[in-house]
mmCIF file of C-alpha atoms and ligand atoms in Angstrom:
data_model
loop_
_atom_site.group_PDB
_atom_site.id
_atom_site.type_symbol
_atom_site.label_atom_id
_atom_site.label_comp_id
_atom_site.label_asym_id
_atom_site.label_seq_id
_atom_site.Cartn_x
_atom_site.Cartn_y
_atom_site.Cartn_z
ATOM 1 C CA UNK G 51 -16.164 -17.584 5.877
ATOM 2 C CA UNK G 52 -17.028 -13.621 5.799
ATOM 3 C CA UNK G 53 -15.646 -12.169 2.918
ATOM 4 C CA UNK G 54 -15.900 -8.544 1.040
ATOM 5 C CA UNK G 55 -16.597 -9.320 -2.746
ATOM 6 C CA UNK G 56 -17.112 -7.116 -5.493
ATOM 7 C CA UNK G 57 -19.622 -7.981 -8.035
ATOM 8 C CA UNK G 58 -20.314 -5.283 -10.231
ATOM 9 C CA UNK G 59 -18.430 -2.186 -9.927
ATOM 10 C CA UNK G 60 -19.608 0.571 -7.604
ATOM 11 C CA UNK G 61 -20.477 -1.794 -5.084
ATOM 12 C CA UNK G 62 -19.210 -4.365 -2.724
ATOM 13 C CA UNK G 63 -21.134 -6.704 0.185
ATOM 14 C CA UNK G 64 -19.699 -9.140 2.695
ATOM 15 C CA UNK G 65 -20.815 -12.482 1.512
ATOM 16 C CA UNK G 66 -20.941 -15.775 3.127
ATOM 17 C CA UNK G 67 -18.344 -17.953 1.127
ATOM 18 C CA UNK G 68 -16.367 -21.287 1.128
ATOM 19 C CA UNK G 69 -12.578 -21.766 0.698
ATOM 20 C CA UNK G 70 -10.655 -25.122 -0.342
ATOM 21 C CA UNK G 71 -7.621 -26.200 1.799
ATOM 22 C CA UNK G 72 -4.212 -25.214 0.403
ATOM 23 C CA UNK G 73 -2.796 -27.173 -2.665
ATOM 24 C CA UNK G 74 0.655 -27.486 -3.068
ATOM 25 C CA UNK G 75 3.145 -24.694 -2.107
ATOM 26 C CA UNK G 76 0.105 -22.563 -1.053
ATOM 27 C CA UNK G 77 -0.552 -21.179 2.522
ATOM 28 C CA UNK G 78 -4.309 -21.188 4.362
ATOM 29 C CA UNK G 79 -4.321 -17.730 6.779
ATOM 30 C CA UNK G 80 -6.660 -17.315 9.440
ATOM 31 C CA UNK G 81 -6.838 -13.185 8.872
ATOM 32 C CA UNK G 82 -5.903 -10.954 12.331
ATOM 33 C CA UNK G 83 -6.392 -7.716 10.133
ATOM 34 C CA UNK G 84 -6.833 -6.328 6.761
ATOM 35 C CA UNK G 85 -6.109 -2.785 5.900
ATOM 36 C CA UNK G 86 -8.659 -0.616 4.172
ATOM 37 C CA UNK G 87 -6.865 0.980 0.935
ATOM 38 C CA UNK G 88 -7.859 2.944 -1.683
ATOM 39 C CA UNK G 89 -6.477 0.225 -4.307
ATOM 40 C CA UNK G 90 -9.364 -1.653 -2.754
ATOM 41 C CA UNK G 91 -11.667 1.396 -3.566
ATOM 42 C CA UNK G 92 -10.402 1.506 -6.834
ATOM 43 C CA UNK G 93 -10.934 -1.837 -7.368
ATOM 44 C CA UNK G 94 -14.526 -1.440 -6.114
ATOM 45 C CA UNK G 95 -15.677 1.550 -8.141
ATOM 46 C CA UNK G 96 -13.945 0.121 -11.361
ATOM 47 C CA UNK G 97 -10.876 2.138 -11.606
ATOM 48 C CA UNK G 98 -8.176 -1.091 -11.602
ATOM 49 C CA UNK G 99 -9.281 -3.332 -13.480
ATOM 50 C CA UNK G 100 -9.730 -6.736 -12.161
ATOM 51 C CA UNK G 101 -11.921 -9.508 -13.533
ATOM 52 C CA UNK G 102 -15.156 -9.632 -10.810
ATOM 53 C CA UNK G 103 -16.442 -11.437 -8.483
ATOM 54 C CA UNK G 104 -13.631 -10.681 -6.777
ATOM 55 C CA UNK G 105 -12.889 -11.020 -2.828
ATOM 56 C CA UNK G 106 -10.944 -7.430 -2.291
ATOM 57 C CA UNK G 107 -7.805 -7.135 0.513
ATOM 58 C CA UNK G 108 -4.304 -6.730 -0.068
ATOM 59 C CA UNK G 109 -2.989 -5.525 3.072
ATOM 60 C CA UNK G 110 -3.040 -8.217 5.860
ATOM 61 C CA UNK G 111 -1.589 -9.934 8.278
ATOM 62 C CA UNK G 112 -2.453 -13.408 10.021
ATOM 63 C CA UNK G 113 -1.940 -16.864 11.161
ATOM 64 C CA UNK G 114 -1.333 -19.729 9.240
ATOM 65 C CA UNK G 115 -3.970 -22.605 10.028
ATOM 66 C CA UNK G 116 -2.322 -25.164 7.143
ATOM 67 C CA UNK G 117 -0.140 -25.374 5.552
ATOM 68 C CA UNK G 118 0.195 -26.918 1.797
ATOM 69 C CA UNK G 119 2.355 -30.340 0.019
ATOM 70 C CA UNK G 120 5.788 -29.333 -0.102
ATOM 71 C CA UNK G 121 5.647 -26.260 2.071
ATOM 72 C CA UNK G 122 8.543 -26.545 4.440
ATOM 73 C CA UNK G 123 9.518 -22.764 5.331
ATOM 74 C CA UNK G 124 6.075 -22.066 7.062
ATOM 75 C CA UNK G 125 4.255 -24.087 10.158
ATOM 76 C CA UNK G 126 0.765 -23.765 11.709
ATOM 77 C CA UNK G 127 0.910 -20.613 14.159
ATOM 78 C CA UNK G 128 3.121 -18.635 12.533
ATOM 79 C CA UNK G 129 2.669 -15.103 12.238
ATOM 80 C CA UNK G 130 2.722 -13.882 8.682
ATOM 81 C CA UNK G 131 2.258 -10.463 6.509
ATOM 82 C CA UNK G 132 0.690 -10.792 3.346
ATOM 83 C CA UNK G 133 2.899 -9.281 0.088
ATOM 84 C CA UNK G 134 0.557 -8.766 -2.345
ATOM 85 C CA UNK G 135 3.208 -9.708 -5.132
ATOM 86 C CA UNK G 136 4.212 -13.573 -5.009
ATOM 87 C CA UNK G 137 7.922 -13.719 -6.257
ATOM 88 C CA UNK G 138 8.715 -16.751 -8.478
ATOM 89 C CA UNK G 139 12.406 -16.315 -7.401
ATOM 90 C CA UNK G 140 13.388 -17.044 -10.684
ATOM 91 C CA UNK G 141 12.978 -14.370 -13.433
ATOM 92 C CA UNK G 142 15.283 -11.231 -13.978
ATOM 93 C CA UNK G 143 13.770 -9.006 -11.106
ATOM 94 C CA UNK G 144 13.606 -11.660 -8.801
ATOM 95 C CA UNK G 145 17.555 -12.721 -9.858
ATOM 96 C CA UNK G 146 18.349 -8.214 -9.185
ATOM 97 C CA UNK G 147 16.450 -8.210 -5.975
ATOM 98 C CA UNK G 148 13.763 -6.483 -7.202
ATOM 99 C CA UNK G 149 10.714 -9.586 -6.331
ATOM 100 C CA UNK G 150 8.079 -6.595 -6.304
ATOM 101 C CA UNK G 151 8.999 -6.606 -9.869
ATOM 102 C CA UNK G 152 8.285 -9.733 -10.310
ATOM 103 C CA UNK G 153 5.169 -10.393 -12.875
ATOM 104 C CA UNK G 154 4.963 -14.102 -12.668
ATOM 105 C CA UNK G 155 1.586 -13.643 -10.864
ATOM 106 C CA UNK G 156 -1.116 -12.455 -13.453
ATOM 107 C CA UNK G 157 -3.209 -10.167 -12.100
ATOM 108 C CA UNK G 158 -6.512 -12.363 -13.186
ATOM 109 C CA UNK G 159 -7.680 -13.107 -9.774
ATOM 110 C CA UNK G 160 -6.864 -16.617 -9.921
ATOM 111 C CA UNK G 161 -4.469 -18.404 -8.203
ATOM 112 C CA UNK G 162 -0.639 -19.092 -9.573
ATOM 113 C CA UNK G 163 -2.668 -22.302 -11.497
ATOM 114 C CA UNK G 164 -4.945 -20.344 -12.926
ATOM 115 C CA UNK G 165 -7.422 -22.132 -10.731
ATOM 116 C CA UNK G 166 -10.337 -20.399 -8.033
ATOM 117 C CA UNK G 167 -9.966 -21.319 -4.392
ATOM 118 C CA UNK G 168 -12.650 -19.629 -3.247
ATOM 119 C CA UNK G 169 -16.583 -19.976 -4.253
ATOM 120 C CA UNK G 170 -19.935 -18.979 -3.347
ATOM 121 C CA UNK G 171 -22.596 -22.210 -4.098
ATOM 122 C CA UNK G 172 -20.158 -23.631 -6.709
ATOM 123 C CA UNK G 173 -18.936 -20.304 -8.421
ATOM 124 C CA UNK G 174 -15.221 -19.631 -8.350
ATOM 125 C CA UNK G 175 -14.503 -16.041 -6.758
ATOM 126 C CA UNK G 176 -11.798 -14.299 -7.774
ATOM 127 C CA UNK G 177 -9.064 -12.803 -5.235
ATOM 128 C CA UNK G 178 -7.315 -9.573 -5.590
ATOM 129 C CA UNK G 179 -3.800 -10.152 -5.800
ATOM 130 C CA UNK G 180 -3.693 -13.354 -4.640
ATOM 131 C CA UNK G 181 -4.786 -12.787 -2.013
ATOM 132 C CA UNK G 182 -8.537 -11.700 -1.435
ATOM 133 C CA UNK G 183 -7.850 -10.831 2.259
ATOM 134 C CA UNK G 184 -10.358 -8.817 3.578
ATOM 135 C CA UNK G 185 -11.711 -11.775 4.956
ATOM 136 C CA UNK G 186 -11.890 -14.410 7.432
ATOM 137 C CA UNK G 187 -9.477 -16.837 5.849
ATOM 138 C CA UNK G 188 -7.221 -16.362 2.305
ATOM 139 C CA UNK G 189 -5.178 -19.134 0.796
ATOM 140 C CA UNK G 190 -2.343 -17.596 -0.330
ATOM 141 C CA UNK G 191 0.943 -18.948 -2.295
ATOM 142 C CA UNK G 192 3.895 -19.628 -0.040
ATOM 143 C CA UNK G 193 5.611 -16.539 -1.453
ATOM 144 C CA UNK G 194 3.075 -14.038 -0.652
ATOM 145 C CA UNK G 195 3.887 -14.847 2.679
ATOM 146 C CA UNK G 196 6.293 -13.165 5.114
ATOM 147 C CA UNK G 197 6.785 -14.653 8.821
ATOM 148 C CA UNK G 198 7.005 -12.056 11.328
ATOM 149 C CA UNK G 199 7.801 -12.378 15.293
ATOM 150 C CA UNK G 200 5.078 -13.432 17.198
ATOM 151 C CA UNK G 201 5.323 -10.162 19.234
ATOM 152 C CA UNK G 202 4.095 -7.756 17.201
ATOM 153 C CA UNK G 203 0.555 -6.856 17.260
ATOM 154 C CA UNK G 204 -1.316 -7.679 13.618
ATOM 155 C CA UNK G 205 -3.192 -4.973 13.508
ATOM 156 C CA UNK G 206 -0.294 -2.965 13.408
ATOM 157 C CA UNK G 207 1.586 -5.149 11.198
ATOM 158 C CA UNK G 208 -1.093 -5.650 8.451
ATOM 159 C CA UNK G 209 -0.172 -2.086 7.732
ATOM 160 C CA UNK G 210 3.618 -3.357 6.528
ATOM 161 C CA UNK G 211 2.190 -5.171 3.490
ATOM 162 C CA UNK G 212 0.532 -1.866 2.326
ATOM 163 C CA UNK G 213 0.682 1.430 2.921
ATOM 164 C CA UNK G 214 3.635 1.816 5.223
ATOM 165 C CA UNK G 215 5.948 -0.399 3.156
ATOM 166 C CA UNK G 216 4.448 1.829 0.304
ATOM 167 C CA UNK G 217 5.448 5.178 1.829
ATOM 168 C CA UNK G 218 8.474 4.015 3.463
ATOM 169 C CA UNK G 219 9.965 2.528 0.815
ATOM 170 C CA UNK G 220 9.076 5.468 -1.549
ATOM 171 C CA UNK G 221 11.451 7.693 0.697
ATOM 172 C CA UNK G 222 14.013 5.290 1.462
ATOM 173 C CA UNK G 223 14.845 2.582 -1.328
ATOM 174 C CA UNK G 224 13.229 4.538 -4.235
ATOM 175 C CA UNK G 225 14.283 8.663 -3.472
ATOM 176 C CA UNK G 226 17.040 7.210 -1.287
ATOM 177 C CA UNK G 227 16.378 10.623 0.679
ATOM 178 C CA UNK G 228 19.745 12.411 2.082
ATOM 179 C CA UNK G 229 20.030 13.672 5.360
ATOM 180 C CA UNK G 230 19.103 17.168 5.292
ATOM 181 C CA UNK G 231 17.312 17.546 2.374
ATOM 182 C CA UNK G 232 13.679 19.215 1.442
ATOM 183 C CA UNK G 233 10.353 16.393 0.960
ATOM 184 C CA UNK G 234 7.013 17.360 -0.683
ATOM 185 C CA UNK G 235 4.764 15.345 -0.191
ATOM 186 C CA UNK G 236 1.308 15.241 -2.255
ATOM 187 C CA UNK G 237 -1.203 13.372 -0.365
ATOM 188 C CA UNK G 238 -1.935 12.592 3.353
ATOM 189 C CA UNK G 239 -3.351 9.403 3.210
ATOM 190 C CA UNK G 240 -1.921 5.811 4.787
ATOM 191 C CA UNK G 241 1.032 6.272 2.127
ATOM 192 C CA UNK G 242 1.173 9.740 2.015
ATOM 193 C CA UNK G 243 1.965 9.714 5.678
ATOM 194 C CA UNK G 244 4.160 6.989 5.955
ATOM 195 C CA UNK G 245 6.239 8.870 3.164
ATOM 196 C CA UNK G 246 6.069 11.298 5.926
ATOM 197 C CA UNK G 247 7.798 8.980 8.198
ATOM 198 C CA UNK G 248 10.268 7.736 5.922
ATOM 199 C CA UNK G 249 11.573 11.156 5.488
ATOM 200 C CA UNK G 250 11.850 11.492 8.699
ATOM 201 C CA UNK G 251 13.867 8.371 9.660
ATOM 202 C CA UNK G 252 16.155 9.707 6.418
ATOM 203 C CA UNK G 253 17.161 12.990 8.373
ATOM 204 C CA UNK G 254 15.311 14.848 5.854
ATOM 205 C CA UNK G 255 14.794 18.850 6.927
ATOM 206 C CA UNK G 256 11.851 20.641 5.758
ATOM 207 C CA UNK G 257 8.829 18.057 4.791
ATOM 208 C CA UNK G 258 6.107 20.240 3.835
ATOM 209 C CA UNK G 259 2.903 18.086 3.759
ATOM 210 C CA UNK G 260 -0.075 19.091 1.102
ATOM 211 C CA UNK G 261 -3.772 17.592 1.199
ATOM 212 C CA UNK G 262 -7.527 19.145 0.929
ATOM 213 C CA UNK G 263 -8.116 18.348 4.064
ATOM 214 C CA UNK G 264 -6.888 20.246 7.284
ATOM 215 C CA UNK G 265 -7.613 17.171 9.842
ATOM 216 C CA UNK G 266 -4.949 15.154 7.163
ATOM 217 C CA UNK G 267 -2.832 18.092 7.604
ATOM 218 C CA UNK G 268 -2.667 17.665 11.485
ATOM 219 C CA UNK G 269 -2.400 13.756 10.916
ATOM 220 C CA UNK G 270 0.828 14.461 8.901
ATOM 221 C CA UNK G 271 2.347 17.349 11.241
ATOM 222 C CA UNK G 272 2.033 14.607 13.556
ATOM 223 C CA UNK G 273 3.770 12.014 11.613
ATOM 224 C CA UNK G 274 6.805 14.422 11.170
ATOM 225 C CA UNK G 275 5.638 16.586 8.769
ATOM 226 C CA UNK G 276 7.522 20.566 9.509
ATOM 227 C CA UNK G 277 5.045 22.737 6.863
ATOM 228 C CA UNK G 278 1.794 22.055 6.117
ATOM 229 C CA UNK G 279 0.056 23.532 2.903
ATOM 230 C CA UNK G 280 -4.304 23.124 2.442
ATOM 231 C CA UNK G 281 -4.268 22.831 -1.553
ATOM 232 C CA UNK G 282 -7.531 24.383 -1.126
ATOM 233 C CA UNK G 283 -6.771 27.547 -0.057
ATOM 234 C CA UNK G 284 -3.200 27.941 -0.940
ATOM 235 C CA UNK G 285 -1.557 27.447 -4.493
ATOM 236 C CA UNK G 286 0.744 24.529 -3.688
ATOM 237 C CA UNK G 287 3.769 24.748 -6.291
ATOM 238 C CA UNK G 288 4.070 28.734 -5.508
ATOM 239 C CA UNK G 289 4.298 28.050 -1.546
ATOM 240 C CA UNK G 290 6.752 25.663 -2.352
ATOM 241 C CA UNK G 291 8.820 27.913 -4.034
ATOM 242 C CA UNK G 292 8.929 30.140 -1.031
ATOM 243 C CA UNK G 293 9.375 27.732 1.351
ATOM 244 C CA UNK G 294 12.299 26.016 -0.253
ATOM 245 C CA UNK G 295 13.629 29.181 -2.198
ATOM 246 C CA UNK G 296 14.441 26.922 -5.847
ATOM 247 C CA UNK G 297 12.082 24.327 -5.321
ATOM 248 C CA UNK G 298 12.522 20.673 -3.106
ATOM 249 C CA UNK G 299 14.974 18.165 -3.222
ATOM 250 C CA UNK G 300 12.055 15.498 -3.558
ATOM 251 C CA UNK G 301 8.540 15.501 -4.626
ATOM 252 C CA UNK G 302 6.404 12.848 -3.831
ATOM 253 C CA UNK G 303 2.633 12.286 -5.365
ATOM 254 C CA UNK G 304 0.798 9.719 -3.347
ATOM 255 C CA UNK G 305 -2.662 10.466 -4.615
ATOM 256 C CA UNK G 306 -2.657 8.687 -8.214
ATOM 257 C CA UNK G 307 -4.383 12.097 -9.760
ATOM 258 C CA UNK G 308 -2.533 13.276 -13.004
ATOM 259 C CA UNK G 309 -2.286 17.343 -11.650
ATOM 260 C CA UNK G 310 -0.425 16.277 -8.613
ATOM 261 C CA UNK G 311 1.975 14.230 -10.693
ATOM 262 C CA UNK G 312 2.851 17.345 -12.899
ATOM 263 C CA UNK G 313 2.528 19.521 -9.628
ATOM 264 C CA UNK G 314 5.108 17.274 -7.761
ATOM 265 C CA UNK G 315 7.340 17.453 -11.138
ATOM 266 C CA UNK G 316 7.021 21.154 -11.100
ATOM 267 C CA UNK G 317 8.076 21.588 -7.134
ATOM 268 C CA UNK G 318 11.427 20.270 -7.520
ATOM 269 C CA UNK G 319 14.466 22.121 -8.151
ATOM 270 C CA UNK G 320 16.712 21.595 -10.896
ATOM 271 C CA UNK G 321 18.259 18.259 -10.843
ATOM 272 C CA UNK G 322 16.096 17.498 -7.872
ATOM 273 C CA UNK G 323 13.556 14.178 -7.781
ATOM 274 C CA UNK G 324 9.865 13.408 -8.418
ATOM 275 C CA UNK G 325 8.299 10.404 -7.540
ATOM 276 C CA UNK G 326 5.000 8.525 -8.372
ATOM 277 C CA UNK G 327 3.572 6.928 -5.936
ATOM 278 C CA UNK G 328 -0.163 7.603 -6.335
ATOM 279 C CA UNK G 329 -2.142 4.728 -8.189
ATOM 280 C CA UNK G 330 -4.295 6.638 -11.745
ATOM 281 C CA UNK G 331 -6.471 4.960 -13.395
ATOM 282 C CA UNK G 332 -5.420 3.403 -16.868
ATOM 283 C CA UNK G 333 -7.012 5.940 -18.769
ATOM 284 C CA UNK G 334 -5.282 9.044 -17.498
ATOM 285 C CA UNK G 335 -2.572 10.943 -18.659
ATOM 286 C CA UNK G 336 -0.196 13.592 -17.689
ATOM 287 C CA UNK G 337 1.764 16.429 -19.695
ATOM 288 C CA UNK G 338 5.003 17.995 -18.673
ATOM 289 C CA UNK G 339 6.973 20.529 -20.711
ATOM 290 C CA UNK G 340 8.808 18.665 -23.385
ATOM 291 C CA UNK G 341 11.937 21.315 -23.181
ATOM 292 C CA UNK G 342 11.826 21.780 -19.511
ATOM 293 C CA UNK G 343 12.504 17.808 -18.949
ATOM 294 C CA UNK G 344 15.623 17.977 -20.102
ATOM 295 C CA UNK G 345 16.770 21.507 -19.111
ATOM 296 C CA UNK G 346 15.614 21.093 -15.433
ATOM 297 C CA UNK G 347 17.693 17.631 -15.702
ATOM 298 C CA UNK G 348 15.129 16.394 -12.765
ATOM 299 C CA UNK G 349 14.449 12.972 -12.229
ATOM 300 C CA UNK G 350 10.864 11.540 -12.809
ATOM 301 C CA UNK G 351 10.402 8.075 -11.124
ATOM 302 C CA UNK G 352 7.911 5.806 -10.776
ATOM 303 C CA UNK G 353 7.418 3.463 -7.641
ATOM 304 C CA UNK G 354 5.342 0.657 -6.674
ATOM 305 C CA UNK G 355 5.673 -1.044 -3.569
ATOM 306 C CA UNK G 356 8.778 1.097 -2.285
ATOM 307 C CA UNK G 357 10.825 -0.864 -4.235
ATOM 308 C CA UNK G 358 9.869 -3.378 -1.666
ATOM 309 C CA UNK G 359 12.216 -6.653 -1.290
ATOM 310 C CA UNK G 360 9.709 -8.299 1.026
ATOM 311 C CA UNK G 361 11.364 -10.628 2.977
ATOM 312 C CA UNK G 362 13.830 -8.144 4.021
ATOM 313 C CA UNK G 363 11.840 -4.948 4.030
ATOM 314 C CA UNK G 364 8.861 -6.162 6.259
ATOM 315 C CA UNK G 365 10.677 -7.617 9.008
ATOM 316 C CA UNK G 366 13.033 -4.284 8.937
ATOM 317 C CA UNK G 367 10.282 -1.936 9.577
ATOM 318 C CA UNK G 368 8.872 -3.976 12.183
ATOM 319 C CA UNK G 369 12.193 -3.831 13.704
ATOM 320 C CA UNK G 370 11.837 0.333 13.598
ATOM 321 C CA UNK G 371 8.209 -0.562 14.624
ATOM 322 C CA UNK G 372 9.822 -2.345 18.020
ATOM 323 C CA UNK G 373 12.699 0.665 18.333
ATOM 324 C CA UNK G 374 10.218 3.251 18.448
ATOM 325 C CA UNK G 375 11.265 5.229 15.356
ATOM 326 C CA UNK G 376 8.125 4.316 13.111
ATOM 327 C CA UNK G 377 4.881 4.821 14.570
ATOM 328 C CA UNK G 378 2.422 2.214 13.332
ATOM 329 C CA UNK G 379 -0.172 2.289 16.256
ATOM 330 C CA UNK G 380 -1.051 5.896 15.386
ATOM 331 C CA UNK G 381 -1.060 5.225 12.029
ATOM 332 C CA UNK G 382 -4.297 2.435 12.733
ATOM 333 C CA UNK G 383 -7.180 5.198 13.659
ATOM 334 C CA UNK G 384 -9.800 2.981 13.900
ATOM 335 C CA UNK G 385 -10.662 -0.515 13.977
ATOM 336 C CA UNK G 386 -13.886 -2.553 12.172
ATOM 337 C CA UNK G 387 -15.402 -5.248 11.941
ATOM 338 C CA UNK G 388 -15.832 -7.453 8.483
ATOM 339 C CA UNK G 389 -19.445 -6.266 8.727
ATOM 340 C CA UNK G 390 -18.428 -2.912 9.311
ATOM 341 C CA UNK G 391 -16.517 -2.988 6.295
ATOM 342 C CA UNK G 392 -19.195 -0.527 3.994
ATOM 343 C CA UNK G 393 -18.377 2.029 7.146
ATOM 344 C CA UNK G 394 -14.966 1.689 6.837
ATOM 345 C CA UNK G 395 -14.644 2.974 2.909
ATOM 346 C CA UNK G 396 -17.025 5.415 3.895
ATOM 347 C CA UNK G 397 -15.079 7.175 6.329
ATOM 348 C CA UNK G 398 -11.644 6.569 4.152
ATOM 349 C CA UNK G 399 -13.858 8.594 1.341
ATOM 350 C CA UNK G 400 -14.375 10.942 3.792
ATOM 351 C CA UNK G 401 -10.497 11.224 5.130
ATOM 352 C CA UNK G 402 -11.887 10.262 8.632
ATOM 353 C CA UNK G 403 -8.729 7.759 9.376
ATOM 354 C CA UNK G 404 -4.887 7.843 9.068
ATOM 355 C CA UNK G 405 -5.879 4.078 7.942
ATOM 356 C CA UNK G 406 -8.961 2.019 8.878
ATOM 357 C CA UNK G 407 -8.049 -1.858 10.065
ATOM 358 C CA UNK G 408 -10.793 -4.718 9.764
ATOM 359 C CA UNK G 409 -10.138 -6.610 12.664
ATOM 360 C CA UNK G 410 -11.349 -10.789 13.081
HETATM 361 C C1 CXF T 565 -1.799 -1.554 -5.529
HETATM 362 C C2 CXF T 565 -1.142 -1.485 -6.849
HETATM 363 C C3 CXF T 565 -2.056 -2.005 -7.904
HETATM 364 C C4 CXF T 565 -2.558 -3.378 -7.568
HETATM 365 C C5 CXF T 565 -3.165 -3.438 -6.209
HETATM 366 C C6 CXF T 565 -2.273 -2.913 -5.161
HETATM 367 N N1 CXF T 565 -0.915 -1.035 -4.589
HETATM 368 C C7 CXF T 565 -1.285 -0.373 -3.485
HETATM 369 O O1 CXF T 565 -2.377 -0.161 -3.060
HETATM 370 ZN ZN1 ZN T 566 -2.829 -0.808 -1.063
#
């Protein structure tokens, strides 16, 4: 199969590689579509650490072709997004409903046996996060594995296991965003804008959109952004300010750069709610004002995966998806192949898509 590995940082190529059948509890996917994220970039230029070679892809969706021993919740030809956190449905955060919690999976690139399913001439390939799907096929554990109907295109539904339930979730299971209230949101990339949406679908008021780039900006006024700030040429905490009169409800940073984070902190009002989104590198750091964090009594929350509980999250936005009140076909700008996968992170580096899809 085609695959995009990473084997030294700065770098990746799509390689030629082999991949076992499914041992037991484990799923084989034929891949529809993989989402290009910037976790993948990160990945790729060294900035989340993951031991290499290592197949990148986290957001996908697909078609299982077999199916493992003991695997009875999952048949050949059904429809499936990718999570890229298995859930051992055991520990603490899998017991509170929080599976994205769920750290059973180490993140070494191996499978949940510590053992290599993929391999180029003998060597074992890593995956990232289980699942290594930006590529033509990804064995998978059961649990990374959510069936969806059969209706719902894959391209559009790839998105789910990403970005949108990313965004989404940000605004609605972590903020849990009231009706009326004022959004910043830091960031107008895949999650970025479908924070944007979630707002939206929350009945939220003003959500004033910030990014570098002015063709973002139009992206996220589409998406239902109401104000739109260039962080270029306007000082974004100040236009805040007079845009919301004390500062937002909710702040959102959905870049993973350190000055946003203490930017986002700074736009919200007293008692109102910032949350991290955006993925930093393990080196960085931020600083906030040791006396104003507890005299502005805000909230500062982190957030990975929207607080996602897969199973139930994923097919719920696809249900939106099928109402009409989230857009995911605008959200997929443009469509590659595997080959065309150097193209693709060169026009996310150069903010040319809402998101880019690699299509099979
Ligand atoms: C990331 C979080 C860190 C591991 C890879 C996936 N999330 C979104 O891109
Ligand atoms: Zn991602």
């Amino acid at each position: 199969m085609k695959a995009a590995v990473v084997r030294e940082s700065g770098g990746f190529s799509v390689e030629e590689l082999t991949i076992d059948p499914p041992k037991k509890g484990e799923l084989k996917i034929r891949m529809k579509a993989t989402g290009v994220c910037h976790s993948d970039l990160s990945l790729i230029e060294g900035r989340l650490p993951l031991p290499l070679p290592c197949v990148i892809g986290h957001e996908g969706a697909g078609i299982v072709d077999e199916v493992g021993e003991g695997v009875t919740r999952f048949a050949v030809g059904d429809h499936v997004v990718l999570s890229y956190v298995p859930a051992c449905g055991e520990c603490s955060s899998c017991h509170n409903h929080r599976p994205h919690l769920c750290t059973s999976g180490k993140m070494t690139g191996k499978m949940l046996d510590d053992t290599a399913r993929v391999h180029s001439n003998g060597e074992d390939i890593n995956v990232m996060q289980f699942l290594g799907c930006m590529a033509e096929y990804a064995v998978i554990p059961e649990t990374s594995a959510i069936k969806i109907e059969k209706d719902i295109p894959l391209d559009k539904a790839a998105l789910v296991g990403c970005a949108v339930m990313t965004g989404v979730g940000a605004a609605i299971n972590t903020a849990k965003i009231e009706p009326g209230s004022s959004v910043v949101v830091f960031g107008c990339g895949g999650i970025g804008l479908s924070i944007i949406q979630g707002a939206k679908l929350a009945g939220a008021n003003k959500i004033i959109a910030i990014d570098v780039a002015d063709n973002k900006l139009a992206m996220a006024e589409h998406f239902g952004a109401t104000h739109l700030i260039n962080s270029e040429r306007d000082a974004p905490v100040q236009k805040i300010q007079e845009l919301t009169g004390e500062g937002a409800d909710y702040a959102f940073e959905a870049v993973g750069i350190p000055v946003l984070m203490e930017q986002a902190h700074e736009s919200v009002r007293r008692g109102g709610t910032a949350v991290i989104v955006g993925v930093a590198a393990l080196t960085d750091t931020v600083t906030f004002n040791a006396l104003t964090l507890a005299m502005s009594a805000k909230t500062l929350k982190g957030c990975i995966y929207g607080d996602a509980n897969p199973p139930v999250d994923f097919p719920r936005l696809l249900d939106l998806y099928k109402a009409g009140k989230l857009n995911l076909d605008d959200m997929v700008s443009r469509s590659y192949s595997i080959d065309e996968a150097p193209q693709a992170f060169e026009d996310m580096k150069n903010n040319a898509n809402a998101r880019g899809v690699i299509v099979y």
